[in-house]
Coordinates of C-alpha atoms in Angstrom, one line a residue:
X1 CA 0.0 0.0 0.0
X2 CA 1.1 3.6 -0.7
X3 CA 2.0 5.9 2.1
X4 CA -1.3 7.1 3.6
X5 CA 0.0 10.7 3.2
X6 CA -0.2 10.2 -0.5
X7 CA -3.4 10.6 -2.6
X8 CA -5.3 7.3 -2.6
X9 CA -5.4 7.1 -6.4
X10 CA -1.6 6.3 -6.5
X11 CA -2.6 2.7 -5.5
X12 CA -4.8 2.4 -8.6
X13 CA -2.1 3.2 -11.1
X14 CA -0.7 0.0 -12.8
X15 CA 2.5 -1.2 -11.3
X16 CA 5.6 -2.4 -13.2
X17 CA 7.4 -5.6 -12.4
X18 CA 10.9 -6.0 -13.8
X19 CA 13.9 -8.3 -13.5
X20 CA 17.2 -6.7 -12.7
X21 CA 20.2 -9.0 -13.2
X22 CA 22.4 -6.8 -11.1
X23 CA 20.0 -7.1 -8.2
X24 CA 20.0 -10.8 -8.6
X25 CA 23.8 -11.0 -8.8
X26 CA 24.3 -9.0 -5.6
X27 CA 21.5 -10.8 -3.7
X28 CA 19.4 -7.7 -3.4
X29 CA 16.2 -9.3 -4.6
X30 CA 15.3 -12.9 -5.2
X31 CA 15.4 -13.7 -8.9
X32 CA 16.2 -10.0 -9.4
X33 CA 12.5 -9.3 -9.4
X34 CA 11.6 -5.7 -8.5
X35 CA 8.3 -3.9 -8.6
X36 CA 7.7 -0.2 -9.0
X37 CA 4.6 1.9 -8.6
X38 CA 3.7 5.5 -9.3
X39 CA 4.5 6.4 -5.7
X40 CA 8.1 5.4 -6.3
X41 CA 8.3 8.0 -9.1
X42 CA 6.8 10.6 -6.8
X43 CA 9.4 9.9 -4.1
X44 CA 12.2 10.1 -6.7
X45 CA 11.0 13.4 -8.1
X46 CA 9.7 14.8 -4.8
X47 CA 6.4 15.8 -6.4
X48 CA 3.5 14.5 -8.5
X49 CA 2.7 16.4 -11.7
X50 CA 1.6 15.7 -15.3
X51 CA 5.3 15.4 -16.4
X52 CA 6.1 12.8 -13.7
X53 CA 2.9 11.0 -14.5
X54 CA 3.5 10.9 -18.2
X55 CA 7.1 9.8 -17.8
X56 CA 6.0 6.9 -15.6
X57 CA 3.2 5.9 -18.0
X58 CA 5.3 6.1 -21.1
X59 CA 8.1 4.1 -19.6
X60 CA 5.7 1.5 -18.3
X61 CA 4.0 1.2 -21.7
X62 CA 7.3 1.0 -23.6
X63 CA 8.8 -1.7 -21.4
X64 CA 5.6 -3.7 -21.4
X65 CA 5.5 -3.6 -25.2
X66 CA 9.2 -4.2 -25.8
X67 CA 9.0 -7.3 -23.6
X68 CA 5.7 -8.9 -24.6
X69 CA 7.5 -12.2 -24.3
X70 CA 8.2 -11.9 -20.6
X71 CA 9.2 -9.6 -17.7
X72 CA 11.1 -6.5 -18.8
X73 CA 14.8 -6.6 -18.0
X74 CA 16.0 -3.6 -16.0
X75 CA 19.4 -2.3 -17.2
X76 CA 19.0 -3.7 -20.7
X77 CA 17.1 -0.8 -22.4
X78 CA 18.7 2.3 -23.8
X79 CA 16.6 5.5 -23.6
X80 CA 17.3 8.3 -26.2
X81 CA 15.8 11.7 -25.8
X82 CA 15.0 14.2 -28.6
X83 CA 15.9 17.2 -26.4
X84 CA 19.0 18.0 -24.3
X85 CA 18.9 17.1 -20.7
X86 CA 18.6 20.8 -19.6
X87 CA 15.8 21.6 -22.0
X88 CA 12.3 22.0 -20.5
X89 CA 11.3 19.0 -18.4
X90 CA 13.7 16.5 -20.1
X91 CA 15.7 16.0 -16.9
X92 CA 12.7 15.1 -14.9
X93 CA 11.4 12.7 -17.5
X94 CA 14.9 11.1 -17.7
X95 CA 15.0 10.6 -14.0
X96 CA 11.7 8.7 -13.9
X97 CA 12.6 6.7 -17.0
X98 CA 16.0 5.9 -15.3
X99 CA 14.2 4.6 -12.2
X100 CA 12.2 2.1 -14.1
X101 CA 14.6 1.1 -16.8
X102 CA 17.9 1.3 -14.9
X103 CA 19.3 3.4 -17.8
X104 CA 21.7 6.1 -16.5
X105 CA 23.7 9.0 -17.9
X106 CA 27.5 9.2 -17.9
X107 CA 27.7 9.2 -14.1
X108 CA 25.9 5.9 -13.8
X109 CA 27.1 2.5 -12.7
X110 CA 30.2 1.3 -14.5
X111 CA 29.5 -2.4 -14.1
X112 CA 31.3 -5.4 -12.7
X113 CA 33.7 -7.2 -14.9
X114 CA 32.1 -5.7 -18.0
X115 CA 28.6 -6.8 -17.0
X116 CA 25.7 -4.8 -15.6
X117 CA 26.8 -1.4 -17.1
X118 CA 24.2 1.2 -16.7
X119 CA 26.0 4.4 -17.6
X120 CA 25.5 6.0 -21.0
X121 CA 22.3 4.1 -21.5
X122 CA 20.6 7.6 -21.6
X123 CA 21.5 9.9 -24.5
X124 CA 20.2 13.3 -25.4
X125 CA 19.7 15.6 -28.4
X126 CA 18.8 12.7 -30.8
X127 CA 16.8 13.3 -34.0
X128 CA 13.7 11.4 -33.1
X129 CA 10.1 12.2 -34.1
X130 CA 8.8 11.9 -30.6
X131 CA 10.1 12.8 -27.1
X132 CA 11.8 9.5 -26.3
X133 CA 13.0 6.3 -27.9
X134 CA 13.4 3.1 -26.0
X135 CA 15.7 0.5 -27.4
X136 CA 16.3 -3.1 -26.3
X137 CA 20.1 -3.6 -26.1
X138 CA 19.9 -7.3 -26.9
X139 CA 17.6 -7.3 -30.0
X140 CA 17.6 -3.6 -31.1
X141 CA 13.8 -3.5 -31.0
X142 CA 12.8 0.1 -30.5
X143 CA 9.7 2.2 -29.7
X144 CA 9.2 5.9 -30.0
X145 CA 7.1 7.5 -27.3
X146 CA 5.6 10.9 -26.5
X147 CA 2.7 12.4 -24.5
X148 CA 0.1 15.0 -25.5
X149 CA -0.9 16.3 -22.1
X150 CA -2.9 19.1 -23.5
X151 CA -5.6 16.5 -24.2
X152 CA -6.2 16.4 -20.5
X153 CA -7.1 19.9 -19.6
X154 CA -6.8 21.3 -16.1
X155 CA -9.9 22.4 -14.2
X156 CA -11.0 26.0 -15.1
X157 CA -10.3 27.1 -11.5
X158 CA -6.6 26.2 -11.9
X159 CA -5.1 29.3 -13.6
X160 CA -6.4 31.8 -11.0
X161 CA -5.6 29.5 -8.1
X162 CA -2.0 29.0 -9.4
X163 CA -1.4 32.7 -9.7
X164 CA -2.7 33.4 -6.2
X165 CA -0.5 30.6 -4.8
X166 CA 2.6 31.6 -6.7
X167 CA 2.2 35.2 -5.5
X168 CA 1.5 34.3 -1.9
X169 CA -2.1 35.7 -2.1
X170 CA -3.9 32.4 -1.5
X171 CA -5.4 31.5 1.8
X172 CA -5.2 28.0 3.3
X173 CA -8.4 26.9 1.7
X174 CA -7.3 28.1 -1.8
X175 CA -3.9 26.5 -1.4
X176 CA -5.6 23.2 -0.4
X177 CA -8.0 23.5 -3.3
X178 CA -5.2 24.1 -5.8
X179 CA -3.4 20.9 -4.6
X180 CA -6.5 18.9 -4.9
X181 CA -7.3 20.0 -8.4
X182 CA -3.6 19.5 -9.4
X183 CA -3.7 15.9 -8.3
X184 CA -7.1 15.4 -9.8
X185 CA -5.6 16.2 -13.2
X186 CA -2.7 13.8 -12.6
X187 CA -5.3 11.1 -11.6
X188 CA -7.2 11.6 -14.9
X189 CA -4.0 11.3 -16.9
X190 CA -3.0 8.0 -15.1
X191 CA -6.4 6.4 -14.7
X192 CA -9.0 7.7 -17.2
X193 CA -6.4 8.1 -20.0
X194 CA -3.9 5.3 -19.2
X195 CA -4.7 3.5 -22.5
X196 CA -5.7 6.6 -24.5
X197 CA -3.7 6.8 -27.8
X198 CA -4.6 10.4 -28.1
X199 CA -2.6 11.1 -24.9
X200 CA 0.2 8.5 -25.0
X201 CA 1.8 7.9 -28.4
X202 CA 3.8 4.8 -28.8
X203 CA 4.9 3.3 -32.2
X204 CA 7.7 1.1 -33.5
X205 CA 10.8 3.0 -34.4

């Protein structure tokens, strides 16, 4: 169960089970099996927003499709981004994708005896049609992925509440209402639109 301090809908978001050969090798998890939920992405990012939600959903979808033959292998997928790491929300998306895939940037794990290498499995500034490309290292099978979050519009109250909160003008009730509406949009993205091809675009590369 998710931390009771988190919104209850986190428990309704599909979880992702992966097998991590490094975790198995080091005895960290029996069979190397690990399970992640949306709450893990929130803990990593320190917040829950449409960007974190879409990164979690896209990575979940991509791994599930790339490994239709079995459990996704963590550390065996390369993630390529169309934008540079410091552009827009790319860094946040990369962090969440790295959590689920094990793919790291140049500061990642160097491996043991040439095995389990995680660094440089994330690259940036690639010429891809969508935001991300997921590539299986073993087979080369690849998927392009991107999200159209504008398809899930925020509540009409949000713009005014956001401005009042940002400028320190909101009272406690308005601040609470803003947070509730913010998370309601995240919930719609992850629950009502989880399988919506108009929101989450995935196609073979």
